[in-house]
Short mmCIF file of C-alpha atoms and ligand atoms in Angstrom, two decimals:
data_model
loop_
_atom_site.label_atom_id
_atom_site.label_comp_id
_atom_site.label_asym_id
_atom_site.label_seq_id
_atom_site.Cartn_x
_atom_site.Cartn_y
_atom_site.Cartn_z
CA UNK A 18 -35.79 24.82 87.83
CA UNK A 19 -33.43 23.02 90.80
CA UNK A 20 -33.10 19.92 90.05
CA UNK A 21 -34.21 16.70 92.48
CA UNK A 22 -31.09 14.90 93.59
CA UNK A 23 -32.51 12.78 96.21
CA UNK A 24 -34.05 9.47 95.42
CA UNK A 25 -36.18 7.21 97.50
CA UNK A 26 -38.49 9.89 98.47
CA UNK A 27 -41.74 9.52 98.62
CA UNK A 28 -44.71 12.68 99.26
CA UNK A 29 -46.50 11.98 102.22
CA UNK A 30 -50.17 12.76 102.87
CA UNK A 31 -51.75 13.72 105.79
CA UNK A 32 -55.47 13.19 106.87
CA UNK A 33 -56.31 16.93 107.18
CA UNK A 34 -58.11 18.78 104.14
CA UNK A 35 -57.28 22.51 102.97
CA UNK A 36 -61.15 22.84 103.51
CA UNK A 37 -60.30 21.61 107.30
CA UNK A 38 -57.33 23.70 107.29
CA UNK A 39 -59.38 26.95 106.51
CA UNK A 40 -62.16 26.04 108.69
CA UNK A 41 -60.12 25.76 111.30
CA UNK A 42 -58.02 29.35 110.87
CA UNK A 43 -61.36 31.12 109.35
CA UNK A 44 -59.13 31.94 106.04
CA UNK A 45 -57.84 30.67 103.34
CA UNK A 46 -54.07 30.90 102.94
CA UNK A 47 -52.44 32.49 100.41
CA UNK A 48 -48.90 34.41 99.07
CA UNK A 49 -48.80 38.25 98.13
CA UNK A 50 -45.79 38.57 96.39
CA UNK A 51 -44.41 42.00 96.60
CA UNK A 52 -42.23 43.31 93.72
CA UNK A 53 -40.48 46.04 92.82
CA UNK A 54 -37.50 48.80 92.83
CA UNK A 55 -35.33 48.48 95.99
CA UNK A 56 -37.54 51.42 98.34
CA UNK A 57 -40.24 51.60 96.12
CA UNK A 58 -41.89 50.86 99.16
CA UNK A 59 -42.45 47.00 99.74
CA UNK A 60 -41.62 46.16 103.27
CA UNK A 61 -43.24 49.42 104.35
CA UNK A 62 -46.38 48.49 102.64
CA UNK A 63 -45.92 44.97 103.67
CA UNK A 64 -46.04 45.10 107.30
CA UNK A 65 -48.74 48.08 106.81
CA UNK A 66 -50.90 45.32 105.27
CA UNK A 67 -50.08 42.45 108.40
CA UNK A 68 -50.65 44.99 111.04
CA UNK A 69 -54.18 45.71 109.34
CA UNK A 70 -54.94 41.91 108.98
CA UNK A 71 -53.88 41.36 112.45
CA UNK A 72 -56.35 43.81 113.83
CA UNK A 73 -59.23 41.78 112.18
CA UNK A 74 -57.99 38.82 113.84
CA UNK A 75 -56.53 37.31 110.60
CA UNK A 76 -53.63 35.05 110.38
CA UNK A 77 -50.84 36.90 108.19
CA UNK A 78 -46.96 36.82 108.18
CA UNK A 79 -44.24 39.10 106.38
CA UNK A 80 -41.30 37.35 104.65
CA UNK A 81 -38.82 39.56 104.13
CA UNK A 82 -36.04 39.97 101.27
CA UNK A 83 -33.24 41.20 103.91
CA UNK A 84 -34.53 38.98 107.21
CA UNK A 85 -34.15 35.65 104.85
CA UNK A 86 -30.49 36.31 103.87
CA UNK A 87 -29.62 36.49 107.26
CA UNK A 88 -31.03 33.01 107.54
CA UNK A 89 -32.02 30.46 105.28
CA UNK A 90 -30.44 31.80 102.04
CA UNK A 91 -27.15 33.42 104.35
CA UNK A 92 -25.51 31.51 101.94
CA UNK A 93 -26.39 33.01 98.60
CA UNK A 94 -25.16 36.52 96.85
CA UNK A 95 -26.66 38.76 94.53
CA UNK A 96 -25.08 36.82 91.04
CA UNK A 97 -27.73 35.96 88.65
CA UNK A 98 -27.96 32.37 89.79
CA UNK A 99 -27.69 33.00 93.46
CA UNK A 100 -30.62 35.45 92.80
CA UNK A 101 -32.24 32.35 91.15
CA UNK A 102 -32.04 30.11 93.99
CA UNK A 103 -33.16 32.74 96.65
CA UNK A 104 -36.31 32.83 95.22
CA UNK A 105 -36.90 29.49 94.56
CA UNK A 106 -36.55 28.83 98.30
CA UNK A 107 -38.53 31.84 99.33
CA UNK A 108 -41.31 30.14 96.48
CA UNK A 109 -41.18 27.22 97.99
CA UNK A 110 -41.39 28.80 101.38
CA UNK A 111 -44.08 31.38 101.21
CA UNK A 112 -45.99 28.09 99.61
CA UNK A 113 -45.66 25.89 102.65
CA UNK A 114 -46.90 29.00 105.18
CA UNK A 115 -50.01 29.72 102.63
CA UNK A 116 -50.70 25.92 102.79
CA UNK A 117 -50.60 26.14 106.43
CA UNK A 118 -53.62 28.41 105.99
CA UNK A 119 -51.24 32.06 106.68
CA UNK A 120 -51.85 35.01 104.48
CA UNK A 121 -48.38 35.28 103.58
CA UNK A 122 -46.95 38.78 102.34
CA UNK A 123 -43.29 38.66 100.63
CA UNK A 124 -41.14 41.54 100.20
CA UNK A 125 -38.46 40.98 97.73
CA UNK A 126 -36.90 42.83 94.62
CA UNK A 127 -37.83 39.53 92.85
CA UNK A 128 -35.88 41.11 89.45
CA UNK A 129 -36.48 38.49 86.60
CA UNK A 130 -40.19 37.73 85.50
CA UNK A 131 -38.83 33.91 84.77
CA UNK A 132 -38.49 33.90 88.92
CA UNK A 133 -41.85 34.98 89.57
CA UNK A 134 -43.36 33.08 87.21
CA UNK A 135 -41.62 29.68 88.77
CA UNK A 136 -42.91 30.92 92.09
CA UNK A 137 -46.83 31.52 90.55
CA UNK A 138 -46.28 27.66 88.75
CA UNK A 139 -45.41 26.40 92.08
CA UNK A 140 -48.78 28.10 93.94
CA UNK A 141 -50.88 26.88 90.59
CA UNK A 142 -49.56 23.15 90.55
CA UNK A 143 -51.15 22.86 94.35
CA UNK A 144 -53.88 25.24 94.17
CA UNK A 145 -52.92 27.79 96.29
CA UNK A 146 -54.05 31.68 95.72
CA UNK A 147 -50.81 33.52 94.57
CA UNK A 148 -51.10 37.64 94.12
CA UNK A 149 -48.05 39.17 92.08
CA UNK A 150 -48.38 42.75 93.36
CA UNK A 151 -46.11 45.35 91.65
CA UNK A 152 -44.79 47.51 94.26
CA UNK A 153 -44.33 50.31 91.60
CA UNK A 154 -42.38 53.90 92.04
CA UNK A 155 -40.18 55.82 89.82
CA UNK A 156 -36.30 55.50 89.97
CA UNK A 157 -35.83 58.84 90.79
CA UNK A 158 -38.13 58.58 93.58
CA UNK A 159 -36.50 55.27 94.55
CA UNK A 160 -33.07 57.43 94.69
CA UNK A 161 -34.36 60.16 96.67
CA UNK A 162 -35.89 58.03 99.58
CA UNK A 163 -33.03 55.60 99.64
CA UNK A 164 -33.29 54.49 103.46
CA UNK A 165 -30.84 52.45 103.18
CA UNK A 166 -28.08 54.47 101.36
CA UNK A 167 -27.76 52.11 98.92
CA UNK A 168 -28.26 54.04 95.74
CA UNK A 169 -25.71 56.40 96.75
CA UNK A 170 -23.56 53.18 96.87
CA UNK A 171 -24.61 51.98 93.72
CA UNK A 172 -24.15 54.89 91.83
CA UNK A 173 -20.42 55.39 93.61
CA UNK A 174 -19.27 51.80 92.19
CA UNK A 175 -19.35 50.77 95.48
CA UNK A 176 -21.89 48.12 95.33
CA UNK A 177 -21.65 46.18 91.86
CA UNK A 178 -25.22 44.59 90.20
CA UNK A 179 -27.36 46.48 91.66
CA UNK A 180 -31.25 46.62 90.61
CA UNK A 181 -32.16 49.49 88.41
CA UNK A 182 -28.65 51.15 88.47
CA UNK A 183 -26.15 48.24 86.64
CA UNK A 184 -28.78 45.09 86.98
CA UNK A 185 -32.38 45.20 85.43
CA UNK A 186 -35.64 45.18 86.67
CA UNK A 187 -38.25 43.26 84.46
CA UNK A 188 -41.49 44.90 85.25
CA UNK A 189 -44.68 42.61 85.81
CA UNK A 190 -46.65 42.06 82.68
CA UNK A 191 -49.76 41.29 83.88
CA UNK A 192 -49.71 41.48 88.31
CA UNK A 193 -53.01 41.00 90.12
CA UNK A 194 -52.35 44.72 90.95
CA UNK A 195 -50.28 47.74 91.13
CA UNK A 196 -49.56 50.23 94.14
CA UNK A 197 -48.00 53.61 92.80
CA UNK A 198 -46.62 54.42 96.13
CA UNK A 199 -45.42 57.62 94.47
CA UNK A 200 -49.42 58.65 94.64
CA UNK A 201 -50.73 56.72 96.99
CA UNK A 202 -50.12 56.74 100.47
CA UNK A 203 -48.55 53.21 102.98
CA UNK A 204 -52.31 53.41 104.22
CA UNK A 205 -54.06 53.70 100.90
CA UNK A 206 -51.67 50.91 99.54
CA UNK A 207 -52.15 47.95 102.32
CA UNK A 208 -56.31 48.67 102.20
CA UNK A 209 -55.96 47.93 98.14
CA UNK A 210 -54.48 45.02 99.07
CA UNK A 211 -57.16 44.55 101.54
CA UNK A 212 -59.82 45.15 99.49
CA UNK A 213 -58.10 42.86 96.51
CA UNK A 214 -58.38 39.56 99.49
CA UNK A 215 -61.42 40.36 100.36
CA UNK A 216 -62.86 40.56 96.38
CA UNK A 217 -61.00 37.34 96.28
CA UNK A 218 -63.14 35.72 99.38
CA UNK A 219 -59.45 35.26 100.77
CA UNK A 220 -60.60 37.42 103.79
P1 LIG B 325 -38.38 48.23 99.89
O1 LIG B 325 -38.85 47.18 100.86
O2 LIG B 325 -39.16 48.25 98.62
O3 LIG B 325 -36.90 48.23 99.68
P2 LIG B 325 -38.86 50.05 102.06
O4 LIG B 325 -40.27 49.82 102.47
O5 LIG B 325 -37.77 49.42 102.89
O6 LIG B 325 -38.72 49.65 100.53
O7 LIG B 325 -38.54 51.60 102.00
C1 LIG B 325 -39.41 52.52 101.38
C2 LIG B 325 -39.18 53.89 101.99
O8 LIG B 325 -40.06 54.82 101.34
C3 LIG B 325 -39.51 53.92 103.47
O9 LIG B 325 -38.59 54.75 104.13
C4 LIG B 325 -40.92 54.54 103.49
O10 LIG B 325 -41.19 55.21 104.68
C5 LIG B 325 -40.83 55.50 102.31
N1 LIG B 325 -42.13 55.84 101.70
C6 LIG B 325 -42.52 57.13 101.44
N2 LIG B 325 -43.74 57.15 100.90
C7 LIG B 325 -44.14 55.85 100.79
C8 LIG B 325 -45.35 55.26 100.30
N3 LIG B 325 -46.36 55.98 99.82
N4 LIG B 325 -45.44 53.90 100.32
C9 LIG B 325 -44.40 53.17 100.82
N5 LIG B 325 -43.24 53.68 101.29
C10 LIG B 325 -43.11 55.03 101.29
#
């Protein structure tokens, strides 16, 4: 956990309610947090899932692994510890948009289980709705589809630490769900998600 350096800091309040907050965008906010194998299929599925929210006139934004490190964490690498901090800010990020009353879908590799967990502690200690989904396929798949070429990389020593070839990937033990995008199809995938808000009265 980072630790606070500032002092003389104090939280301020403001005079609208999460109830208000909902009323007023006809949801309540919350974070999906995709995880999973580099192309098992997360931003795909991701921006699948905002494009169907969209056309029922919900409020719903992708945060996205790659688009954030050219911004906000532009300054962090793929070391344990940078991997840390990126998502701690995305946590703390993805926590402010749900607050603002945005269904907020994140599409990260999210390796260690101790980093998801911090980012679930963050959504409990203010109430907010937080959705681990495990964006699950198997390596091999993951190697054949490589979009991105980054596998072949990977496996050629030319990119070091990488997830599920020479840096691990701790599986979810207990996600609010699982997409085996192996089996199921991008469509299939964002209406499970769907389906999951609305049996949560999210949507
Ligand atoms: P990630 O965000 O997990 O790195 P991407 O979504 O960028 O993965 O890439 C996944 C690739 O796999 C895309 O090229 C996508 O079209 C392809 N793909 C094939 N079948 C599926 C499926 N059923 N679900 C999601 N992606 C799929």
């Amino acid at each position: 956990m980072a630790e606070q350096l500032a002092t003389n800091i104090t939280w301020h309040d403001g005079d609208v309610t999460p109830d208000m907050r909902k009323e007023n965008m006809g949801q309540q906010g919350a974070s999906l947090w995709l995880t999973g194998l580099s192309a098992s299929g997360k931003s795909t599925v991701a921006m699948a899932l905002e494009k169907l929210l969209l056309s029922r006139g919900k409020h719903a934004y992708c945060l996205d692994g790659d688009n954030i490190r050219h911004g906000l964490n532009k300054n962090l690498g793929f070391s344990a510890e940078d991997r840390a901090e990126n998502i701690r800010r995305i946590g703390e990020v993805t926590k402010l948009f749900a607050d603002s009353g945005m269904i907020t879908i994140n599409s990260f590799i999210s390796p260690y289980r101790v980093d998801r967990d911090q980012a679930r502690a963050a959504h409990d200690e203010s109430k907010i709705p937080f959705f681990e989904v495990f964006v699950h396929c198997p390596l091999e798949e993951a190697e054949k589809r490589d979009p991105k070429g980054l596998y072949k990389k990977a496996r050629a020593g030319e990119i070091k630490g990488f997830t599920g070839i020479d840096d691990p990937y701790e599986a979810p033990e207990s996600p609010e769900i699982v997409l085996n995008t192996h089996e199921q199809s991008v469509e299939e995938s964002a209406l499970a998600l769907m389906k999951m808000l609305e049996d949560h009265g999210i949507v």
